N, CA, C and O atoms as a MOPAC input file, in Angstrom:
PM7 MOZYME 1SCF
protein

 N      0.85600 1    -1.18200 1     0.00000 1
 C      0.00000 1     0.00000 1     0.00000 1
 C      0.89600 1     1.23900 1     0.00000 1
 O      1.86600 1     1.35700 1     0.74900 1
 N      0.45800 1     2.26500 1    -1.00100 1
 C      1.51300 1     3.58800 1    -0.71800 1
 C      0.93500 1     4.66600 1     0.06900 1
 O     -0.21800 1     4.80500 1     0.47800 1
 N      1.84400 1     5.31600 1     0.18400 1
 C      1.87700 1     6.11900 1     1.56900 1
 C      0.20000 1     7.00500 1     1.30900 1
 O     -0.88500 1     6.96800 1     1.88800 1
 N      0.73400 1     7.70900 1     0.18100 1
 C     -1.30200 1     8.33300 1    -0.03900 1
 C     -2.21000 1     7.21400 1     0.46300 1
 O     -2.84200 1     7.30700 1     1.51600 1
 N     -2.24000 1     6.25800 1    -0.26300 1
 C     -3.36400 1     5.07900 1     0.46500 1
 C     -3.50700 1     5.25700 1     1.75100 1
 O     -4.61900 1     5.62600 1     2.12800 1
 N     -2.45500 1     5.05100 1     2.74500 1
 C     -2.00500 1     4.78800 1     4.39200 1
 C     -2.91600 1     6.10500 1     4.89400 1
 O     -3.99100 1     6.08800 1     5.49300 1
 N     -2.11100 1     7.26400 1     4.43900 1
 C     -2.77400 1     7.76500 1     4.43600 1
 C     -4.15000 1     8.66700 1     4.65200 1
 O     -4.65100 1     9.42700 1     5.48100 1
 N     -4.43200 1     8.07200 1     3.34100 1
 C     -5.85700 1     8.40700 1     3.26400 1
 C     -6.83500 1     7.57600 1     3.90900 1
 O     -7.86300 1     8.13000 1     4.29800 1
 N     -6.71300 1     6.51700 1     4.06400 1
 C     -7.28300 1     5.23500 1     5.11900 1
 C     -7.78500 1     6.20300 1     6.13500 1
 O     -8.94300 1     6.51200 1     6.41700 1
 N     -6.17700 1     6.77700 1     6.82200 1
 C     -6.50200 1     7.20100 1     8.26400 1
 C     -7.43500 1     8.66700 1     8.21000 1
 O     -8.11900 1     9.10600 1     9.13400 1
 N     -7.28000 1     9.16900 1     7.09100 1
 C     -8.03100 1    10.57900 1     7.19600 1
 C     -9.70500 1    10.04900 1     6.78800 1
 O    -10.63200 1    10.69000 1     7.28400 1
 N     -9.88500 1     9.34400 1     6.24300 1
 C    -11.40200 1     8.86800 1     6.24900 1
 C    -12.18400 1     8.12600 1     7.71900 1
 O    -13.32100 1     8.29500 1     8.15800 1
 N    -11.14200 1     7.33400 1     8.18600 1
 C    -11.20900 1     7.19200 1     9.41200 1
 C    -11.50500 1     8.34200 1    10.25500 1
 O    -12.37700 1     8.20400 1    11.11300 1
 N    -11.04800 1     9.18700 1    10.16200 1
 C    -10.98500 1    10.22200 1    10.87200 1
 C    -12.74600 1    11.07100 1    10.89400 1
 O    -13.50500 1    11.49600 1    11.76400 1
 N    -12.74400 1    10.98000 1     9.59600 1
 C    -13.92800 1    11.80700 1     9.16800 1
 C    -15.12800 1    11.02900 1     9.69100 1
 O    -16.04500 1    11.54700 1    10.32800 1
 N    -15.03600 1     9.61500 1     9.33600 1
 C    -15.92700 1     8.71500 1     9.71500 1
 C    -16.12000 1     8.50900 1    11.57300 1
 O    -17.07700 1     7.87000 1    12.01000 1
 N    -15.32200 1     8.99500 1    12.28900 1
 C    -15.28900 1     9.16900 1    13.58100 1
 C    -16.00600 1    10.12100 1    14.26600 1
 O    -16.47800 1    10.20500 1    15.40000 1
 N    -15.94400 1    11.24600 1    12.68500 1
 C    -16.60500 1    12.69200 1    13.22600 1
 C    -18.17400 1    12.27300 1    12.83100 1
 O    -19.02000 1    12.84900 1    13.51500 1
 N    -18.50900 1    11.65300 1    12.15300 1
 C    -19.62900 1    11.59100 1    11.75900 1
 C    -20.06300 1    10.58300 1    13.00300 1
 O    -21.20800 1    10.80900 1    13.39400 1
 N    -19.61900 1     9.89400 1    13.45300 1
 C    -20.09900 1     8.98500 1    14.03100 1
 C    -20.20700 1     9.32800 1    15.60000 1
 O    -20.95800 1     8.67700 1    16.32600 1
 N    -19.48100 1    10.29800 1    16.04200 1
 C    -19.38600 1    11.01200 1    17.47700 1
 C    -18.43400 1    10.10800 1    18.31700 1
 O    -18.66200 1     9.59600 1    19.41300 1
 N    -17.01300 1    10.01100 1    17.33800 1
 C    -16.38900 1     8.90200 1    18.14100 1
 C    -14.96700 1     9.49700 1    17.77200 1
 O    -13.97000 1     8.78100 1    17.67500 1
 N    -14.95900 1    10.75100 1    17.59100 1
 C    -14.05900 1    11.90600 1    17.39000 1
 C    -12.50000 1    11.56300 1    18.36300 1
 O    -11.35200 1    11.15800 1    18.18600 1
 N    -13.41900 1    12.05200 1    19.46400 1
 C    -12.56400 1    12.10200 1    20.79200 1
 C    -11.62100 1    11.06500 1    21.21700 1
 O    -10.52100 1    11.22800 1    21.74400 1
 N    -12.48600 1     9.48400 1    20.76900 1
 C    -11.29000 1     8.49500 1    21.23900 1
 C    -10.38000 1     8.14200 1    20.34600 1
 O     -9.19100 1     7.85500 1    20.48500 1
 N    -11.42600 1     8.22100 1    18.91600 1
 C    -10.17700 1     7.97900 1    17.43100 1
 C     -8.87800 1     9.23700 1    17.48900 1
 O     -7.73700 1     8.90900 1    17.16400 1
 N     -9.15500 1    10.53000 1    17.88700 1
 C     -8.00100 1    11.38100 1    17.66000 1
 C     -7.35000 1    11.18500 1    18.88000 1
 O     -6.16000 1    10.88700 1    18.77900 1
 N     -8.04400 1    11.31800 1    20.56700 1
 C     -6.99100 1    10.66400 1    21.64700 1
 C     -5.78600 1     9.82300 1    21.13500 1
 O     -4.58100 1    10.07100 1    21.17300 1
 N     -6.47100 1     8.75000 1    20.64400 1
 C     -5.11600 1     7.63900 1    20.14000 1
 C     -4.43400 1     7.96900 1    19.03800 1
 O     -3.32800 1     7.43500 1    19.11600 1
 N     -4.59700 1     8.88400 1    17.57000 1
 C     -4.22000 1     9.33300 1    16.49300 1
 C     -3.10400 1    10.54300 1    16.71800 1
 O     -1.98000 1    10.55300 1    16.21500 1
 N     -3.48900 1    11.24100 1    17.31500 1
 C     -2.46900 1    12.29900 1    17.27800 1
 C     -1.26800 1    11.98200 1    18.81100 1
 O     -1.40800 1    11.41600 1    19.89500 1
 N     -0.24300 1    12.63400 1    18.18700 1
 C      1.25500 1    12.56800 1    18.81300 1
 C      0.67500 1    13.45000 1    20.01100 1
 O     -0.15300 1    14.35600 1    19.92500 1
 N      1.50300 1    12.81800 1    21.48300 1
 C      1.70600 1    13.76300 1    22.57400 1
 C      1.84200 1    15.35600 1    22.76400 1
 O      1.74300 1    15.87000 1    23.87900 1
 N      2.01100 1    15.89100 1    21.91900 1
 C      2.30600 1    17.27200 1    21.24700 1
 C      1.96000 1    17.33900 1    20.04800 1
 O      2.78100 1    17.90000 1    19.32200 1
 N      0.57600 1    16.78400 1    19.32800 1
 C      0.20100 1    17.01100 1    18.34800 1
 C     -0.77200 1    18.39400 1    18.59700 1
 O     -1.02400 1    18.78200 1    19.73700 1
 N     -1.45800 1    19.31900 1    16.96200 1
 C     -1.76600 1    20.25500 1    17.64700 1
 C     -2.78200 1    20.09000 1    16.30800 1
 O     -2.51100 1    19.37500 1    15.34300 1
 N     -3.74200 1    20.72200 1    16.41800 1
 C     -4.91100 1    21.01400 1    14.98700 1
 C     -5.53800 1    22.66400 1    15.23500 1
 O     -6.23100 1    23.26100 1    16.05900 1
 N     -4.87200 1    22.91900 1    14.06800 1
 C     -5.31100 1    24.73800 1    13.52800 1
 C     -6.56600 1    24.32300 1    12.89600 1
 O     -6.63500 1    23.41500 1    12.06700 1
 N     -8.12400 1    25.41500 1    13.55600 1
 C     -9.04500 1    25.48000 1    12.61900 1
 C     -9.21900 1    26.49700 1    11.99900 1
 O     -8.40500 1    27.41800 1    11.92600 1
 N    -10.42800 1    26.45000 1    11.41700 1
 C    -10.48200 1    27.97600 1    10.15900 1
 C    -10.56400 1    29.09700 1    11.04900 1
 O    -10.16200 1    30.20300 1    10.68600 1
 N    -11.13800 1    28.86400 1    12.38600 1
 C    -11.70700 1    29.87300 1    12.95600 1
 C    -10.92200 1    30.62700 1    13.61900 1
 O    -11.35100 1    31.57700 1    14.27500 1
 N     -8.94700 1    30.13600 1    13.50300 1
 C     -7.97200 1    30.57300 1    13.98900 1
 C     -7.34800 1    29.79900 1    15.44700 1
 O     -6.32400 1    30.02900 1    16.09100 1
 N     -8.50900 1    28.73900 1    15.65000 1
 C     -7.81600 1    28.25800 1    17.30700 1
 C     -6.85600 1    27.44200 1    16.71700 1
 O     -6.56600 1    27.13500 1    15.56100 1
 N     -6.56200 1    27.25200 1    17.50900 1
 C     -5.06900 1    25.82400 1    17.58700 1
 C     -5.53000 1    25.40900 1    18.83000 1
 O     -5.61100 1    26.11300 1    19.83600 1
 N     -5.92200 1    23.87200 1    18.68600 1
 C     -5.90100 1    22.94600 1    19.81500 1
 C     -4.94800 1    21.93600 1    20.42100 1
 O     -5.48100 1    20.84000 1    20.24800 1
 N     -3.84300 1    21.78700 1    21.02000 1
 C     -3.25400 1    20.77900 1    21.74900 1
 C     -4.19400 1    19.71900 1    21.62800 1
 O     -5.30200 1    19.80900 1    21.09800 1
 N     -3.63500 1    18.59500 1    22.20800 1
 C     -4.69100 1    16.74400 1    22.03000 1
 C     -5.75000 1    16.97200 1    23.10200 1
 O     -6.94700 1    16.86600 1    22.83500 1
 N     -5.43400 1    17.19500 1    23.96200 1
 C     -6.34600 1    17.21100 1    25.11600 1
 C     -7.87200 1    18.28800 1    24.75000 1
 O     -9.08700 1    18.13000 1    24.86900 1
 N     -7.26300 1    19.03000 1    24.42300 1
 C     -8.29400 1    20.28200 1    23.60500 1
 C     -8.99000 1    19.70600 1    22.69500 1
 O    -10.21300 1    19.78900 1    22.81500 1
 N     -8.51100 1    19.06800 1    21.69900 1
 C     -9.16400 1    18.58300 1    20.54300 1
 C     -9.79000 1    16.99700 1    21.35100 1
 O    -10.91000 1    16.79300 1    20.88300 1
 N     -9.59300 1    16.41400 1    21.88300 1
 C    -10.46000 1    15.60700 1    22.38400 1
 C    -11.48200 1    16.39600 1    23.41400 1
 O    -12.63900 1    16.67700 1    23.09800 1
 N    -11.10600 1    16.59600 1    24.22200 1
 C    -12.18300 1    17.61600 1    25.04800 1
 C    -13.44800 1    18.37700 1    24.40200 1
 O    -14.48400 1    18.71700 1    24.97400 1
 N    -13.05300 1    18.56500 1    22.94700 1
 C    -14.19200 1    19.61300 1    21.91500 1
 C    -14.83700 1    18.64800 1    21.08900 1
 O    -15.84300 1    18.96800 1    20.45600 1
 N    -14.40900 1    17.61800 1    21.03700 1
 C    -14.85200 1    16.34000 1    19.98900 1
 C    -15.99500 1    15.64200 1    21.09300 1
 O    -17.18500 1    15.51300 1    20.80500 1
 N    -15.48500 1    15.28500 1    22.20600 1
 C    -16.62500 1    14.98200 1    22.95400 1
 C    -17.83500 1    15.16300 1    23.02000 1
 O    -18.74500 1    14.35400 1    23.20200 1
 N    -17.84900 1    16.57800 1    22.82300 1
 C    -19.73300 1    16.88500 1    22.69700 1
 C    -20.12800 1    17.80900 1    21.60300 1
 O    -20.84900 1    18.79500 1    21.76000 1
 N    -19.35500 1    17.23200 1    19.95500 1
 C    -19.29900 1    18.23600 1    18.71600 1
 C    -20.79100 1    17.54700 1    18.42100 1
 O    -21.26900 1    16.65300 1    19.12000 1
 N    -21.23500 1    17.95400 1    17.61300 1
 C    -22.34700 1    17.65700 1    17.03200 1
 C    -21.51900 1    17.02100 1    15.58400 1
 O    -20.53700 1    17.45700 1    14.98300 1
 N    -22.25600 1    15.98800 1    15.37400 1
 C    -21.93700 1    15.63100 1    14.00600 1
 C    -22.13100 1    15.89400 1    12.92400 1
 O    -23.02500 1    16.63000 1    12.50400 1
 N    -20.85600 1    15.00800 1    11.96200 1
 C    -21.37000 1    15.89700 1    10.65300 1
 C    -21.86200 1    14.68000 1     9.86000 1
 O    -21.38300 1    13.55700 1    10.01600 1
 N    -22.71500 1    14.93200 1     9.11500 1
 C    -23.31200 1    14.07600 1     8.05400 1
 C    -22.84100 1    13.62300 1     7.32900 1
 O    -23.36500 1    12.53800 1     7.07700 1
 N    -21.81100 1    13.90500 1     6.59000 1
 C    -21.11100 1    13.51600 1     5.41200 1
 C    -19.49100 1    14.45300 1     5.36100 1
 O    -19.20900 1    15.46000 1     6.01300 1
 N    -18.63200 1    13.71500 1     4.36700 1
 C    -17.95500 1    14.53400 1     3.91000 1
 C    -17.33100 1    13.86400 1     2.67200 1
 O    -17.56300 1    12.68500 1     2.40500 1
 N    -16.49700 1    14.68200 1     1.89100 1
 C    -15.67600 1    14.23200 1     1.01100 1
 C    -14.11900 1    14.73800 1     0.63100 1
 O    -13.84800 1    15.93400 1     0.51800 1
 N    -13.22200 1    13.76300 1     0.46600 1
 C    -11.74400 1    14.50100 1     0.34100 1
 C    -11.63100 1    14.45300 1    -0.93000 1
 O    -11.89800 1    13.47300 1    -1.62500 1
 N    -11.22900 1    15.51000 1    -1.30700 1
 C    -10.79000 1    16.02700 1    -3.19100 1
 C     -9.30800 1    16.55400 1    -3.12700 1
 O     -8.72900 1    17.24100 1    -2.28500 1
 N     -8.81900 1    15.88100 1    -4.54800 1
 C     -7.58100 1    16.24400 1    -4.57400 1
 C     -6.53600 1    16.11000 1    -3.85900 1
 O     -5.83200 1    17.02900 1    -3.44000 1
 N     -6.33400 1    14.54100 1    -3.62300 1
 C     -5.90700 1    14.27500 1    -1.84700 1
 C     -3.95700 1    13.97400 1    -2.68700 1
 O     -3.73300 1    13.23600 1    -3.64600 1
 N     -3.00800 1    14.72400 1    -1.99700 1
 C     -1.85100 1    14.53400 1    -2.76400 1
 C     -1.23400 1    14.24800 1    -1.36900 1
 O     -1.92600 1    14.50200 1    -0.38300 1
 N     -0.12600 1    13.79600 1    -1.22700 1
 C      0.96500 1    13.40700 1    -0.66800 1
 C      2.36500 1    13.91500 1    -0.54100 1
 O      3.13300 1    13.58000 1    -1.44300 1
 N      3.01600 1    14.96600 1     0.80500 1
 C      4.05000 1    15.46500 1     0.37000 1
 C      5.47000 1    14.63500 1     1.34700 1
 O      5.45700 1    14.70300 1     2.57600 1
 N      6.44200 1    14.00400 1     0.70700 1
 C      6.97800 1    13.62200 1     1.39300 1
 C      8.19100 1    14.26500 1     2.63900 1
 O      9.32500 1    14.57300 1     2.27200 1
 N      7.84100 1    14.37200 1     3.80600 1
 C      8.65000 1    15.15100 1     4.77100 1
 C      9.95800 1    14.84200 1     5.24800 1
 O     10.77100 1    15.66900 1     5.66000 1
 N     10.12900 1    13.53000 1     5.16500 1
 C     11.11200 1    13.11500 1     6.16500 1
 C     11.00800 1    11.35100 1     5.54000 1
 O     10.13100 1    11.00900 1     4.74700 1
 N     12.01900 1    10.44200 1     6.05400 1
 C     11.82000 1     9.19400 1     6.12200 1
 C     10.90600 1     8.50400 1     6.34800 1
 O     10.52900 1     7.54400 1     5.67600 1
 N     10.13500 1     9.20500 1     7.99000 1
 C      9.03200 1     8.43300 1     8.54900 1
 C      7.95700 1     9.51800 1     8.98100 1
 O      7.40100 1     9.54900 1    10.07900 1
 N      7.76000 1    10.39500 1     7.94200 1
 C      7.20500 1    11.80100 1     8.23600 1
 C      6.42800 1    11.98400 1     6.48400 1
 O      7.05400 1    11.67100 1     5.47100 1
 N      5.20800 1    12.45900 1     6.46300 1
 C      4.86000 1    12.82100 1     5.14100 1
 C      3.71800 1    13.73400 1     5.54800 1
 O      3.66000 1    13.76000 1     6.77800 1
 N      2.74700 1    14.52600 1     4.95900 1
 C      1.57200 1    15.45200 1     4.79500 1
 C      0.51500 1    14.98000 1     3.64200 1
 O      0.94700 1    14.81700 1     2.50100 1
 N     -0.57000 1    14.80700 1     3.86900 1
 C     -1.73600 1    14.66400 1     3.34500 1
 C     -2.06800 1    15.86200 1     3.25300 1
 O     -2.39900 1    16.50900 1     4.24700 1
 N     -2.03100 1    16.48800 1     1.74400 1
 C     -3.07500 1    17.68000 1     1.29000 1
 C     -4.23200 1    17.34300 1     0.78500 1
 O     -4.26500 1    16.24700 1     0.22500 1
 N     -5.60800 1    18.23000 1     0.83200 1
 C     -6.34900 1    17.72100 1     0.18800 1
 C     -7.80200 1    18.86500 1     0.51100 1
 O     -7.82900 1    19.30500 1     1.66100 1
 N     -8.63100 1    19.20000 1    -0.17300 1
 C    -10.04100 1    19.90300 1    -0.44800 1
 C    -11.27500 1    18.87800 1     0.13400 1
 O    -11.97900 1    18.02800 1    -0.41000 1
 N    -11.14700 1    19.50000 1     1.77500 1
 C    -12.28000 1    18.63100 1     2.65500 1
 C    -13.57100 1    19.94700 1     2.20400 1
 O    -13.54300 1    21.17400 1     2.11300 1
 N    -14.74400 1    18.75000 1     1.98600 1
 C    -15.91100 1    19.31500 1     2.12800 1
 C    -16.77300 1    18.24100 1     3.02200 1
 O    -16.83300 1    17.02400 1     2.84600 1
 N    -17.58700 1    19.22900 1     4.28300 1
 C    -18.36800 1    18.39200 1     5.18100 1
 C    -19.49200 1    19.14000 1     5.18900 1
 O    -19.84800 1    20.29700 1     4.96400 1
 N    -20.05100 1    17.81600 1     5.61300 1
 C    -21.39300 1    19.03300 1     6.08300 1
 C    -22.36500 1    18.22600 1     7.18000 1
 O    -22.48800 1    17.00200 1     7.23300 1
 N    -22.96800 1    19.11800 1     7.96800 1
 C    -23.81800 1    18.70100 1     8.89500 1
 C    -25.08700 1    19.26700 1     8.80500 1
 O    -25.25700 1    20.00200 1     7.83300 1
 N    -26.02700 1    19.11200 1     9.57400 1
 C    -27.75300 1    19.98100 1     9.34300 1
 C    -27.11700 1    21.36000 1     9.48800 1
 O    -26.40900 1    21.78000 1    10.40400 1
 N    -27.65700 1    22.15800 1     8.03100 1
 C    -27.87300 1    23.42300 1     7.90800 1
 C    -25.81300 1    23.85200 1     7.98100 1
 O    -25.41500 1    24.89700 1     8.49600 1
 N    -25.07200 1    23.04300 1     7.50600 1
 C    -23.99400 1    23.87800 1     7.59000 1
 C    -23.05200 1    23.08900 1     6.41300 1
 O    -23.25000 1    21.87900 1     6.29900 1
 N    -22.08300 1    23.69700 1     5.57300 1
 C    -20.90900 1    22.99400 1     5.20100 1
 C    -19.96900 1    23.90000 1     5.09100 1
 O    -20.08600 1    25.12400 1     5.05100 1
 N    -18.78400 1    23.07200 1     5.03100 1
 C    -17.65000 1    23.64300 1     4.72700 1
 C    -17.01400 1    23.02000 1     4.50000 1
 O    -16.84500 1    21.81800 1     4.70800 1
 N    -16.03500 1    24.51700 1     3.51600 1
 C    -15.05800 1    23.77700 1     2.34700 1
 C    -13.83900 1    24.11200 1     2.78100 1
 O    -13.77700 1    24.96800 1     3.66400 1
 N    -12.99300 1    23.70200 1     2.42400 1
 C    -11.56200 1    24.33400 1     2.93700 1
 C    -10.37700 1    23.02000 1     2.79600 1
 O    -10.71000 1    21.87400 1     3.09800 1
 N     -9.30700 1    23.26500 1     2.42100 1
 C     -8.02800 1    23.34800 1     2.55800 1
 C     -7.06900 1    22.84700 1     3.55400 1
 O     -6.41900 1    23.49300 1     4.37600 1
 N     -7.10200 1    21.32100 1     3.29100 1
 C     -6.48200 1    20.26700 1     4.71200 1
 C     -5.17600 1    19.97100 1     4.58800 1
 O     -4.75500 1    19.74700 1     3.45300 1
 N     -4.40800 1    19.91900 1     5.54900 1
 C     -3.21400 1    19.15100 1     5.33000 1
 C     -3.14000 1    18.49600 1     6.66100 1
 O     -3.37500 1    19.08600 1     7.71500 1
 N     -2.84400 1    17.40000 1     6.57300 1
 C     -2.72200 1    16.44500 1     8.01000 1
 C     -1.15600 1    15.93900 1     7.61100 1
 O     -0.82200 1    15.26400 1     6.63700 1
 N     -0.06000 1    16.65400 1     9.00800 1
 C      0.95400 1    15.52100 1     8.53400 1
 C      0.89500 1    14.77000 1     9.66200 1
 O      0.32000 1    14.83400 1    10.74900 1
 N      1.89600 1    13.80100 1     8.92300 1
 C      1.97700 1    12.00300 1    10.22200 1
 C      3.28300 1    12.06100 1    10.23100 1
 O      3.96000 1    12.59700 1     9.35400 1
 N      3.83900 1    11.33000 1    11.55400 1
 C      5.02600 1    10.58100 1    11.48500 1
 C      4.57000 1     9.73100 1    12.04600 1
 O      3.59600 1     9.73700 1    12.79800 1
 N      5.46900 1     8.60900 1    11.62500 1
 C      5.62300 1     7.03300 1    12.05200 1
 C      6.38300 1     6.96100 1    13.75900 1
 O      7.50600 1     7.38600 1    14.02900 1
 N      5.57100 1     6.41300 1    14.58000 1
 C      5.92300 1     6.13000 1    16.09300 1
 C      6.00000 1     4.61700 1    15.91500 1
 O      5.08400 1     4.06600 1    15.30500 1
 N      6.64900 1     4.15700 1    16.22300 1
 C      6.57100 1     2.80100 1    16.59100 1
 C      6.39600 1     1.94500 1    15.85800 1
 O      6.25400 1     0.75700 1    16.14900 1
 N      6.37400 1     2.73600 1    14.13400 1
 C      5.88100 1     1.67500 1    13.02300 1
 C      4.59500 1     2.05600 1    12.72100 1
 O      4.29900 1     1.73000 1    11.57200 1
 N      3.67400 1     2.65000 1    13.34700 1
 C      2.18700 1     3.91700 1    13.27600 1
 C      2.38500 1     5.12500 1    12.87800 1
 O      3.15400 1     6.04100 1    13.17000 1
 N      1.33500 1     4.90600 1    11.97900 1
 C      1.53300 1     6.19500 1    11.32100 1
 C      0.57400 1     7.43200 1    12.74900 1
 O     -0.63300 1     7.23000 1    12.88200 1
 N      1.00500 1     8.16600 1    13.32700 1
 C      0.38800 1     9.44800 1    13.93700 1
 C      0.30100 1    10.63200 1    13.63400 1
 O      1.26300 1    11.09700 1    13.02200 1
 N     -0.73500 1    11.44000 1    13.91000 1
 C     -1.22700 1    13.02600 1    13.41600 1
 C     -0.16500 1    14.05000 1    14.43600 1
 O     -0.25300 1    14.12400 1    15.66200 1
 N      0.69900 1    14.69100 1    13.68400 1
 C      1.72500 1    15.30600 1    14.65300 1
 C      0.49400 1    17.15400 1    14.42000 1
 O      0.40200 1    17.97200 1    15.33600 1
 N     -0.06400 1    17.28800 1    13.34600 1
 C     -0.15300 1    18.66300 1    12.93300 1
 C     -1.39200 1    18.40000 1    11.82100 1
 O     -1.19600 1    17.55900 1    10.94400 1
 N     -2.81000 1    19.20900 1    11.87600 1
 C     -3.34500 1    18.66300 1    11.21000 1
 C     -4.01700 1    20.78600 1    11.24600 1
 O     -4.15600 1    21.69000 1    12.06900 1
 N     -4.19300 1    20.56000 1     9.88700 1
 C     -4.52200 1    22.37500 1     9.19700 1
 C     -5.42000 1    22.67200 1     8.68800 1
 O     -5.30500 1    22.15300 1     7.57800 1
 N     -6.39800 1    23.23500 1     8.71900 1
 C     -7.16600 1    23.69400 1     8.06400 1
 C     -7.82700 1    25.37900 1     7.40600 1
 O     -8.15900 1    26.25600 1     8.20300 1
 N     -7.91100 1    25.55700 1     6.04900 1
 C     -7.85600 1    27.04200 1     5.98900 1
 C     -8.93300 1    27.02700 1     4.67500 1
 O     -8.82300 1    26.37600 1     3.63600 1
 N    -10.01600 1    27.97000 1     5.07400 1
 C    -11.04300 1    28.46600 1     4.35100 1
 C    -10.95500 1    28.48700 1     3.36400 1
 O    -10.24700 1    29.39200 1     2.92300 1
 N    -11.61700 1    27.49800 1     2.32900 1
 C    -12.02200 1    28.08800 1     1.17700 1
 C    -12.60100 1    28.40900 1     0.32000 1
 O    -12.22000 1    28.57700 1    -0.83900 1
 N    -14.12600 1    28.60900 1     0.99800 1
 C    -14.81900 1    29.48800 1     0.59600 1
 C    -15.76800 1    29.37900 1     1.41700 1
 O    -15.72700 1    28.42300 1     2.19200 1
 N    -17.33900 1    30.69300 1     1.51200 1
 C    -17.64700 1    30.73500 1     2.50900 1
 C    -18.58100 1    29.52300 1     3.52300 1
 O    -19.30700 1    28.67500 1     3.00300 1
 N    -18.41200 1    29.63600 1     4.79500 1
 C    -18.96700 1    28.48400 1     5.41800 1
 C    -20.59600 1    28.62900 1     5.30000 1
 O    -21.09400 1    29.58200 1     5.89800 1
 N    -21.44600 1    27.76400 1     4.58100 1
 C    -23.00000 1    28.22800 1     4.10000 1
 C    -23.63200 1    27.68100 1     5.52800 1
 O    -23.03100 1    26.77800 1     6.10800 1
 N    -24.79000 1    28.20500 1     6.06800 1
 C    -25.15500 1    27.47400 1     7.07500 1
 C    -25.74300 1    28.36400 1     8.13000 1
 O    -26.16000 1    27.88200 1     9.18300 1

């Protein structure tokens, strides 16, 4: 399997967690001890933060990743770019992802995961 695949596995996972309200324990275990996630809205969350806010998010209905490319960082380090669109009752948004991973232990983990507007949030 190549690294986009690996990947992308885990970022659908991801999405599929949000939809499912199971956010909090899939990213607890996904992201690095000092992992951090920038949203559009300008926060930056530490792990504890981003599980703490996943706990009682409301879900989203759907989503889809477009244009999902692969940048290689390091040996055991790479970035998932890619055009997330989600949406939940009465809201979506589009915007501009990059999730990078490094490999812990032979696992791939979310060290830094980005997100930036691109275009307006309808809803």
């Amino acid at each position: 399997m190549s690294v986009l695949d690996e990947l992308l596995e885990l970022e659908r996972a991801g999405w599929r967690s949000l939809c499912e309200s199971t956010g909090d324990g899939f990213y607890g275990r996904l992201m690095t001890d000092d992992g951090l996630m920038v949203l559009v809205d300008g926060s930056v969350l530490d792990r504890a933060a981003v599980v703490a806010s996943l706990g009682h998010a409301p879900p989203w209905a759907s989503f889809e990743i477009r244009e999902p490319r692969v940048v290689a960082v390091g040996a055991e380090s790479a970035a998932l770019v890619y055009t997330g669109v989600a949406r939940r009752e009465g809201m979506e948004l589009v915007a501009r992802m990059s999730s990078a991973y490094v490999r812990v232990d032979g696992e791939w983990r979310l060290a830094l995961y980005q997100q930036t507007l691109a275009g307006p949030v309808e809803g």
